[in-house]
Amino acid sequence: MSATLQLSMVGETDLVLTRTFNASPALLWRALTDPAILPRWQWAQDWPMVQCDMDLREGGAFRWVWRTAPDRLMKVQGRFLTVKAPLRLVHTEVFDDDWTGGETTVTQTLTEIAPQTTRLSMTVRYPKPEARAAAAAGGMIPGMEEAYAKLDALFPRLLGELRGTDFRLVATGDRQITVTRSFAARKAAVLRAHTDPALLRRWMGSPDMPLAVCEMDARPGGGFRYVWVMQDGTRIALTGTILTLTDSSITHTEVFDPDWTGGPTTVVTTFTEQAGRTAVRVDITYATTPARDQVLASGMGEGMAGSYDLLEGLLAAGSSAQD
């Protein structure tokens, strides 16, 4: 069972691609249709997906946008014709620059061929033979191979997230990323874990990327500094200032050293408790749109998801004070 993307031509206008994935049909379907997951793998060649709007129902519309250069976007939109989870998805699509000369129809069929192994067959029907020839000869296939490799590597993480957590990361607006996650702990405990340097050190780092420096002056006007050490010895430093701190929210600015994001980033973290469980929402606003897009392409979601898993374990162990 090959995980290599297979390509064939059918008739004059159809391009058929097949690949197997180490996932159940339900998990693969979720990765293909969840707007919080799709941007985590549907990109290649440093082209991050910066907009993913989907109304997943028959007749519903979608719009996807990739940043292909600092000053250039690639945009596609369409509508869903068939939505039969988790086995069949059909949609139309047309690029804003409409290089295909009209709407393309994409049919994706998911077939379970062994436990936790699913074959994806995708038929792309172009409006004319010339459009199919251009797609096959261009960078579409290498780009899809790279994206699908990212997806296969993402499945182990998704299994943990979807079974045990409600972690979500989405791009919002022009310069913002919004992250949400809930924890089985009281709000005071979760807030303390975000402000006590002894606790921060235990969940903001990891065995592969330990937090070597963790300094926090948890008050309005106070500063903080974090330094992570990569496996190759490279250090990543982040400094910031706390603007507001209440029992329900923290607002701070932060900047990396060196400042590769082009200016301070503003982060608003909100804590909401209900029935002994605390929801955390993090709204991150970057100085520029390209900076936000670069962060999306850096694997930030994987890092935050892993850190929050550590925080969940820390809270479950009762290491931070409960009120």
mmCIF file of C-alpha atoms in Angstrom:
data_model
loop_
_atom_site.group_PDB
_atom_site.id
_atom_site.type_symbol
_atom_site.label_atom_id
_atom_site.label_comp_id
_atom_site.label_asym_id
_atom_site.label_seq_id
_atom_site.Cartn_x
_atom_site.Cartn_y
_atom_site.Cartn_z
ATOM 1 C CA MET A 1 0.000 0.000 0.000
ATOM 2 C CA SER A 2 1.890 2.986 -1.307
ATOM 3 C CA ALA A 3 1.744 6.388 0.360
ATOM 4 C CA THR A 4 3.051 7.917 -2.860
ATOM 5 C CA LEU A 5 0.678 10.101 -4.816
ATOM 6 C CA GLN A 6 -0.371 8.261 -7.970
ATOM 7 C CA LEU A 7 -1.457 10.217 -11.073
ATOM 8 C CA SER A 8 -3.413 9.101 -14.105
ATOM 9 C CA MET A 9 -5.271 10.739 -16.983
ATOM 10 C CA VAL A 10 -8.836 9.671 -17.806
ATOM 11 C CA GLY A 11 -10.624 10.890 -20.911
ATOM 12 C CA GLU A 12 -9.764 14.351 -22.157
ATOM 13 C CA THR A 13 -10.333 16.430 -19.053
ATOM 14 C CA ASP A 14 -9.997 14.260 -15.917
ATOM 15 C CA LEU A 15 -6.968 14.069 -13.663
ATOM 16 C CA VAL A 16 -7.176 11.210 -11.138
ATOM 17 C CA LEU A 17 -4.952 11.171 -8.051
ATOM 18 C CA THR A 18 -4.820 8.424 -5.434
ATOM 19 C CA ARG A 19 -2.932 8.034 -2.167
ATOM 20 C CA THR A 20 -3.208 5.970 0.994
ATOM 21 C CA PHE A 21 -3.107 7.526 4.468
ATOM 22 C CA ASN A 22 -2.437 6.093 7.923
ATOM 23 C CA ALA A 23 -5.846 7.124 9.235
ATOM 24 C CA SER A 24 -9.422 5.992 9.437
ATOM 25 C CA PRO A 25 -11.909 7.448 6.952
ATOM 26 C CA ALA A 26 -13.435 9.518 9.775
ATOM 27 C CA LEU A 27 -10.087 11.075 10.723
ATOM 28 C CA LEU A 28 -9.087 11.717 7.100
ATOM 29 C CA TRP A 29 -12.508 13.292 6.444
ATOM 30 C CA ARG A 30 -12.054 15.582 9.423
ATOM 31 C CA ALA A 31 -8.646 16.695 8.156
ATOM 32 C CA LEU A 32 -10.113 17.405 4.701
ATOM 33 C CA THR A 33 -13.114 19.385 5.935
ATOM 34 C CA ASP A 34 -12.306 21.100 9.240
ATOM 35 C CA PRO A 35 -11.263 24.750 8.644
ATOM 36 C CA ALA A 36 -9.187 24.642 11.826
ATOM 37 C CA ILE A 37 -7.166 21.656 10.566
ATOM 38 C CA LEU A 38 -6.942 22.241 6.822
ATOM 39 C CA PRO A 39 -4.466 25.177 7.044
ATOM 40 C CA ARG A 40 -2.117 23.027 9.127
ATOM 41 C CA TRP A 41 -1.285 20.804 6.155
ATOM 42 C CA GLN A 42 -2.801 22.299 2.976
ATOM 43 C CA TRP A 43 0.247 24.298 1.979
ATOM 44 C CA ALA A 44 3.573 23.671 0.331
ATOM 45 C CA GLN A 45 6.676 25.515 -0.851
ATOM 46 C CA ASP A 46 6.306 28.060 1.970
ATOM 47 C CA TRP A 47 2.828 28.990 0.762
ATOM 48 C CA PRO A 48 0.745 29.185 3.976
ATOM 49 C CA MET A 49 -3.034 28.999 3.795
ATOM 50 C CA VAL A 50 -4.100 32.311 5.353
ATOM 51 C CA GLN A 51 -7.869 32.079 4.894
ATOM 52 C CA CYS A 52 -10.072 29.009 5.155
ATOM 53 C CA ASP A 53 -13.813 29.715 5.148
ATOM 54 C CA MET A 54 -16.070 26.676 4.690
ATOM 55 C CA ASP A 55 -19.824 26.147 4.905
ATOM 56 C CA LEU A 56 -19.735 22.350 4.808
ATOM 57 C CA ARG A 57 -23.165 21.432 3.476
ATOM 58 C CA GLU A 58 -24.591 20.712 0.078
ATOM 59 C CA GLY A 59 -24.939 24.103 -1.581
ATOM 60 C CA GLY A 60 -22.541 25.694 0.921
ATOM 61 C CA ALA A 61 -19.638 27.838 -0.244
ATOM 62 C CA PHE A 62 -15.946 27.885 0.587
ATOM 63 C CA ARG A 63 -13.014 30.238 0.025
ATOM 64 C CA TRP A 64 -9.355 29.413 0.469
ATOM 65 C CA VAL A 65 -6.435 31.838 0.217
ATOM 66 C CA TRP A 66 -2.695 31.082 0.160
ATOM 67 C CA ARG A 67 0.128 33.618 0.403
ATOM 68 C CA THR A 68 2.576 32.735 -2.363
ATOM 69 C CA ALA A 69 4.828 35.764 -1.878
ATOM 70 C CA PRO A 70 4.932 38.728 0.527
ATOM 71 C CA ASP A 71 2.799 40.752 -1.895
ATOM 72 C CA ARG A 72 0.901 38.009 -3.715
ATOM 73 C CA LEU A 73 -2.101 35.814 -2.851
ATOM 74 C CA MET A 74 -3.613 32.789 -4.573
ATOM 75 C CA LYS A 75 -7.377 32.556 -4.082
ATOM 76 C CA VAL A 76 -9.917 29.876 -4.909
ATOM 77 C CA GLN A 77 -13.624 29.612 -4.192
ATOM 78 C CA GLY A 78 -16.422 27.193 -4.908
ATOM 79 C CA ARG A 79 -19.452 25.353 -3.567
ATOM 80 C CA PHE A 80 -20.119 21.887 -2.200
ATOM 81 C CA LEU A 81 -22.293 19.641 -4.371
ATOM 82 C CA THR A 82 -22.157 16.398 -2.357
ATOM 83 C CA VAL A 83 -21.301 16.038 1.327
ATOM 84 C CA LYS A 84 -21.561 12.428 2.530
ATOM 85 C CA ALA A 85 -19.283 12.030 5.537
ATOM 86 C CA PRO A 86 -16.924 10.286 5.741
ATOM 87 C CA LEU A 87 -16.883 8.737 2.269
ATOM 88 C CA ARG A 88 -17.577 11.232 -0.523
ATOM 89 C CA LEU A 89 -17.091 14.961 -1.039
ATOM 90 C CA VAL A 90 -17.752 16.793 -4.320
ATOM 91 C CA HIS A 91 -17.168 20.483 -4.893
ATOM 92 C CA THR A 92 -16.670 22.990 -7.667
ATOM 93 C CA GLU A 93 -13.826 25.474 -7.621
ATOM 94 C CA VAL A 94 -12.490 28.387 -9.625
ATOM 95 C CA PHE A 95 -9.359 30.442 -9.029
ATOM 96 C CA ASP A 96 -9.636 34.208 -8.875
ATOM 97 C CA ASP A 97 -7.254 34.486 -11.812
ATOM 98 C CA ASP A 98 -9.266 31.672 -13.513
ATOM 99 C CA TRP A 99 -6.322 30.087 -15.304
ATOM 100 C CA THR A 100 -8.441 26.951 -15.924
ATOM 101 C CA GLY A 101 -10.969 28.799 -18.069
ATOM 102 C CA GLY A 102 -14.005 28.000 -15.920
ATOM 103 C CA GLU A 103 -15.138 25.883 -12.986
ATOM 104 C CA THR A 104 -13.331 22.676 -12.075
ATOM 105 C CA THR A 105 -15.208 19.824 -10.358
ATOM 106 C CA VAL A 106 -13.343 17.870 -7.663
ATOM 107 C CA THR A 107 -14.632 14.514 -6.390
ATOM 108 C CA GLN A 108 -12.944 12.936 -3.363
ATOM 109 C CA THR A 109 -13.757 9.354 -2.375
ATOM 110 C CA LEU A 110 -12.471 7.786 0.854
ATOM 111 C CA THR A 111 -12.199 3.984 1.063
ATOM 112 C CA GLU A 112 -11.049 2.040 4.121
ATOM 113 C CA ILE A 113 -8.705 -0.683 2.865
ATOM 114 C CA ALA A 114 -7.368 -1.849 6.252
ATOM 115 C CA PRO A 115 -7.698 -0.771 9.904
ATOM 116 C CA GLN A 116 -6.479 2.835 10.175
ATOM 117 C CA THR A 117 -5.635 2.865 6.464
ATOM 118 C CA THR A 118 -7.698 4.829 3.955
ATOM 119 C CA ARG A 119 -7.304 5.302 0.232
ATOM 120 C CA LEU A 120 -8.168 8.762 -1.064
ATOM 121 C CA SER A 121 -9.141 8.942 -4.723
ATOM 122 C CA MET A 122 -9.547 12.429 -6.123
ATOM 123 C CA THR A 123 -10.862 13.121 -9.606
ATOM 124 C CA VAL A 124 -10.324 16.651 -10.872
ATOM 125 C CA ARG A 125 -12.428 17.429 -13.946
ATOM 126 C CA TYR A 126 -11.188 20.479 -15.831
ATOM 127 C CA PRO A 127 -13.364 22.533 -18.183
ATOM 128 C CA LYS A 128 -11.032 21.858 -21.125
ATOM 129 C CA PRO A 129 -8.081 19.577 -22.009
ATOM 130 C CA GLU A 130 -5.624 22.472 -22.089
ATOM 131 C CA ALA A 131 -6.312 23.256 -18.432
ATOM 132 C CA ARG A 132 -5.665 19.652 -17.394
ATOM 133 C CA ALA A 133 -2.422 19.593 -19.342
ATOM 134 C CA ALA A 134 -1.264 22.804 -17.682
ATOM 135 C CA ALA A 135 -2.061 21.432 -14.215
ATOM 136 C CA ALA A 136 -0.252 18.156 -14.819
ATOM 137 C CA ALA A 137 2.813 19.921 -16.226
ATOM 138 C CA GLY A 138 2.977 22.593 -13.542
ATOM 139 C CA GLY A 139 3.797 22.482 -9.846
ATOM 140 C CA MET A 140 0.448 21.074 -8.729
ATOM 141 C CA ILE A 141 1.599 17.469 -8.230
ATOM 142 C CA PRO A 142 4.822 18.192 -6.248
ATOM 143 C CA GLY A 143 2.871 20.666 -4.137
ATOM 144 C CA MET A 144 0.153 18.119 -3.360
ATOM 145 C CA GLU A 145 2.732 15.445 -2.548
ATOM 146 C CA GLU A 146 4.356 17.793 -0.040
ATOM 147 C CA ALA A 147 1.027 18.766 1.502
ATOM 148 C CA TYR A 148 -0.129 15.139 1.789
ATOM 149 C CA ALA A 149 3.158 14.197 3.462
ATOM 150 C CA LYS A 150 2.485 16.934 6.032
ATOM 151 C CA LEU A 151 -1.018 15.541 6.529
ATOM 152 C CA ASP A 152 0.214 11.981 7.138
ATOM 153 C CA ALA A 153 2.721 13.289 9.675
ATOM 154 C CA LEU A 154 -0.038 15.276 11.392
ATOM 155 C CA PHE A 155 -2.353 12.318 12.075
ATOM 156 C CA PRO A 156 -0.697 11.112 15.316
ATOM 157 C CA ARG A 157 -1.114 14.603 16.753
ATOM 158 C CA LEU A 158 -4.704 14.844 15.534
ATOM 159 C CA LEU A 159 -5.601 11.543 17.182
ATOM 160 C CA GLY A 160 -4.605 12.957 20.551
ATOM 161 C CA GLU A 161 -6.178 16.347 19.961
ATOM 162 C CA LEU A 162 -9.524 15.122 18.686
ATOM 163 C CA ARG A 163 -9.921 12.382 21.279
ATOM 164 C CA GLY A 164 -8.738 14.268 24.304
ATOM 165 C CA THR A 165 -8.772 17.991 23.638
ATOM 166 C CA ASP A 166 -10.622 20.731 21.818
ATOM 167 C CA PHE A 167 -7.528 22.617 20.646
ATOM 168 C CA ARG A 168 -8.191 24.888 17.648
ATOM 169 C CA LEU A 169 -6.004 27.395 15.819
ATOM 170 C CA VAL A 170 -7.421 29.562 13.033
ATOM 171 C CA ALA A 171 -6.333 32.648 11.115
ATOM 172 C CA THR A 172 -8.764 35.530 11.582
ATOM 173 C CA GLY A 173 -8.795 38.927 9.905
ATOM 174 C CA ASP A 174 -5.675 40.176 8.156
ATOM 175 C CA ARG A 175 -3.125 39.936 10.983
ATOM 176 C CA GLN A 176 -4.580 37.708 13.693
ATOM 177 C CA ILE A 177 -4.407 34.122 14.893
ATOM 178 C CA THR A 178 -6.967 32.852 17.408
ATOM 179 C CA VAL A 179 -6.229 29.805 19.566
ATOM 180 C CA THR A 180 -8.766 28.104 21.848
ATOM 181 C CA ARG A 181 -8.444 25.198 24.266
ATOM 182 C CA SER A 182 -10.287 24.169 27.436
ATOM 183 C CA PHE A 183 -8.920 22.513 30.558
ATOM 184 C CA ALA A 184 -10.487 20.440 33.324
ATOM 185 C CA ALA A 185 -9.439 22.898 36.018
ATOM 186 C CA ARG A 186 -10.654 25.991 37.835
ATOM 187 C CA LYS A 187 -9.921 29.379 36.333
ATOM 188 C CA ALA A 188 -7.607 30.453 39.171
ATOM 189 C CA ALA A 189 -5.413 27.398 38.594
ATOM 190 C CA VAL A 190 -5.176 27.968 34.844
ATOM 191 C CA LEU A 191 -4.425 31.667 35.346
ATOM 192 C CA ARG A 192 -1.704 30.869 37.857
ATOM 193 C CA ALA A 193 -0.131 28.423 35.399
ATOM 194 C CA HIS A 194 0.108 31.336 32.936
ATOM 195 C CA THR A 195 1.746 33.727 35.400
ATOM 196 C CA ASP A 196 3.895 31.680 37.819
ATOM 197 C CA PRO A 197 7.385 31.212 36.291
ATOM 198 C CA ALA A 198 7.901 27.945 38.177
ATOM 199 C CA LEU A 199 4.815 26.531 36.469
ATOM 200 C CA LEU A 200 5.357 28.206 33.117
ATOM 201 C CA ARG A 201 8.744 26.514 32.845
ATOM 202 C CA ARG A 202 7.044 23.105 33.148
ATOM 203 C CA TRP A 203 4.603 23.445 30.252
ATOM 204 C CA MET A 204 5.932 26.095 27.872
ATOM 205 C CA GLY A 205 9.015 24.017 27.186
ATOM 206 C CA SER A 206 9.403 20.433 26.017
ATOM 207 C CA PRO A 207 12.135 17.764 26.028
ATOM 208 C CA ASP A 208 13.019 18.755 22.455
ATOM 209 C CA MET A 209 12.875 22.471 23.149
ATOM 210 C CA PRO A 210 13.366 23.223 26.872
ATOM 211 C CA LEU A 211 12.673 26.631 28.332
ATOM 212 C CA ALA A 212 16.093 27.596 29.674
ATOM 213 C CA VAL A 213 15.102 31.080 30.864
ATOM 214 C CA CYS A 214 11.683 31.905 32.295
ATOM 215 C CA GLU A 215 11.387 35.296 33.970
ATOM 216 C CA MET A 216 7.953 36.750 34.752
ATOM 217 C CA ASP A 217 6.908 39.876 36.682
ATOM 218 C CA ALA A 218 3.156 39.208 36.722
ATOM 219 C CA ARG A 219 1.661 42.675 37.144
ATOM 220 C CA PRO A 220 0.454 45.481 34.849
ATOM 221 C CA GLY A 221 3.621 47.101 33.538
ATOM 222 C CA GLY A 222 5.728 44.079 34.454
ATOM 223 C CA GLY A 223 7.958 42.350 31.955
ATOM 224 C CA PHE A 224 8.819 38.785 31.021
ATOM 225 C CA ARG A 225 11.528 36.952 29.116
ATOM 226 C CA TYR A 226 11.590 33.411 27.769
ATOM 227 C CA VAL A 227 14.507 31.640 26.088
ATOM 228 C CA TRP A 228 14.077 28.236 24.451
ATOM 229 C CA VAL A 229 17.000 26.025 23.399
ATOM 230 C CA MET A 230 16.683 23.984 20.210
ATOM 231 C CA GLN A 231 18.330 20.564 19.842
ATOM 232 C CA ASP A 232 21.085 22.093 17.702
ATOM 233 C CA GLY A 233 21.845 24.645 20.433
ATOM 234 C CA THR A 234 20.063 27.569 18.756
ATOM 235 C CA ARG A 235 18.354 29.886 21.226
ATOM 236 C CA ILE A 236 14.987 31.548 20.632
ATOM 237 C CA ALA A 237 14.320 34.541 22.888
ATOM 238 C CA LEU A 238 11.025 36.320 23.505
ATOM 239 C CA THR A 239 10.519 39.407 25.672
ATOM 240 C CA GLY A 240 7.393 41.349 26.471
ATOM 241 C CA THR A 241 5.408 43.642 28.711
ATOM 242 C CA ILE A 242 2.151 42.935 30.523
ATOM 243 C CA LEU A 243 -0.373 45.683 29.790
ATOM 244 C CA THR A 244 -3.340 44.444 31.843
ATOM 245 C CA LEU A 245 -3.834 41.566 34.254
ATOM 246 C CA THR A 246 -7.173 40.625 35.846
ATOM 247 C CA ASP A 247 -8.634 37.417 37.233
ATOM 248 C CA SER A 248 -10.085 36.702 33.765
ATOM 249 C CA SER A 249 -7.616 38.027 31.208
ATOM 250 C CA ILE A 250 -4.033 38.960 30.400
ATOM 251 C CA THR A 251 -3.008 41.438 27.720
ATOM 252 C CA HIS A 252 0.642 41.711 26.795
ATOM 253 C CA THR A 253 2.970 42.707 23.989
ATOM 254 C CA GLU A 254 5.868 40.538 22.884
ATOM 255 C CA VAL A 255 8.756 40.622 20.444
ATOM 256 C CA PHE A 256 11.320 38.039 19.403
ATOM 257 C CA ASP A 257 15.056 38.667 19.571
ATOM 258 C CA PRO A 258 15.933 39.153 16.746
ATOM 259 C CA ASP A 259 12.650 40.767 15.739
ATOM 260 C CA TRP A 260 11.687 38.711 12.684
ATOM 261 C CA THR A 261 7.967 39.646 12.921
ATOM 262 C CA GLY A 262 8.585 43.335 12.168
ATOM 263 C CA GLY A 263 7.345 44.856 15.407
ATOM 264 C CA PRO A 264 5.599 44.014 18.684
ATOM 265 C CA THR A 265 2.822 41.439 18.719
ATOM 266 C CA THR A 266 -0.219 41.992 20.944
ATOM 267 C CA VAL A 267 -1.639 38.960 22.766
ATOM 268 C CA VAL A 268 -4.943 38.881 24.648
ATOM 269 C CA THR A 269 -5.557 35.714 26.711
ATOM 270 C CA THR A 270 -9.051 35.278 28.160
ATOM 271 C CA PHE A 271 -10.075 32.704 30.789
ATOM 272 C CA THR A 272 -13.737 31.661 31.136
ATOM 273 C CA GLU A 273 -14.862 29.087 33.700
ATOM 274 C CA GLN A 274 -18.020 27.004 33.490
ATOM 275 C CA ALA A 275 -18.884 23.959 35.601
ATOM 276 C CA GLY A 276 -15.301 23.590 36.829
ATOM 277 C CA ARG A 277 -13.790 23.682 33.335
ATOM 278 C CA THR A 278 -11.852 26.679 32.018
ATOM 279 C CA ALA A 279 -11.811 27.777 28.385
ATOM 280 C CA VAL A 280 -8.727 29.676 27.236
ATOM 281 C CA ARG A 281 -8.880 31.942 24.191
ATOM 282 C CA VAL A 282 -5.727 33.565 22.847
ATOM 283 C CA ASP A 283 -6.070 36.345 20.255
ATOM 284 C CA ILE A 284 -2.670 37.143 18.727
ATOM 285 C CA THR A 285 -2.334 40.237 16.516
ATOM 286 C CA TYR A 286 0.872 40.635 14.510
ATOM 287 C CA ALA A 287 2.410 43.844 13.242
ATOM 288 C CA THR A 288 1.936 42.859 9.597
ATOM 289 C CA THR A 289 0.030 40.314 7.531
ATOM 290 C CA PRO A 290 3.215 38.661 6.137
ATOM 291 C CA ALA A 291 4.454 38.171 9.717
ATOM 292 C CA ARG A 292 1.201 36.418 10.663
ATOM 293 C CA ASP A 293 1.434 34.230 7.580
ATOM 294 C CA GLN A 294 5.053 33.326 8.311
ATOM 295 C CA VAL A 295 4.062 32.242 11.816
ATOM 296 C CA LEU A 296 1.295 30.053 10.393
ATOM 297 C CA ALA A 297 3.806 28.340 8.127
ATOM 298 C CA SER A 298 6.301 27.775 10.956
ATOM 299 C CA GLY A 299 4.445 24.927 12.669
ATOM 300 C CA MET A 300 3.280 27.120 15.527
ATOM 301 C CA GLY A 301 0.068 25.104 15.919
ATOM 302 C CA GLU A 302 1.950 21.893 16.624
ATOM 303 C CA GLY A 303 4.082 23.604 19.240
ATOM 304 C CA MET A 304 1.140 25.220 21.029
ATOM 305 C CA ALA A 305 -0.894 22.014 20.966
ATOM 306 C CA GLY A 306 1.994 20.132 22.554
ATOM 307 C CA SER A 307 2.525 22.783 25.221
ATOM 308 C CA TYR A 308 -1.156 22.755 26.116
ATOM 309 C CA ASP A 309 -1.008 18.963 26.461
ATOM 310 C CA LEU A 310 1.754 19.468 29.033
ATOM 311 C CA LEU A 311 -0.363 22.101 30.775
ATOM 312 C CA GLU A 312 -3.305 19.688 30.914
ATOM 313 C CA GLY A 313 -1.106 17.124 32.635
ATOM 314 C CA LEU A 314 0.250 19.719 35.028
ATOM 315 C CA LEU A 315 -3.243 20.827 36.002
ATOM 316 C CA ALA A 316 -4.483 17.255 36.352
ATOM 317 C CA ALA A 317 -1.618 16.506 38.734
ATOM 318 C CA GLY A 318 -2.761 19.357 40.948
ATOM 319 C CA SER A 319 0.564 21.170 40.678
ATOM 320 C CA SER A 320 -1.086 24.600 40.618
ATOM 321 C CA ALA A 321 -3.257 25.867 43.384
ATOM 322 C CA GLN A 322 -7.005 25.366 43.233
ATOM 323 C CA ASP A 323 -9.297 27.948 44.799
#
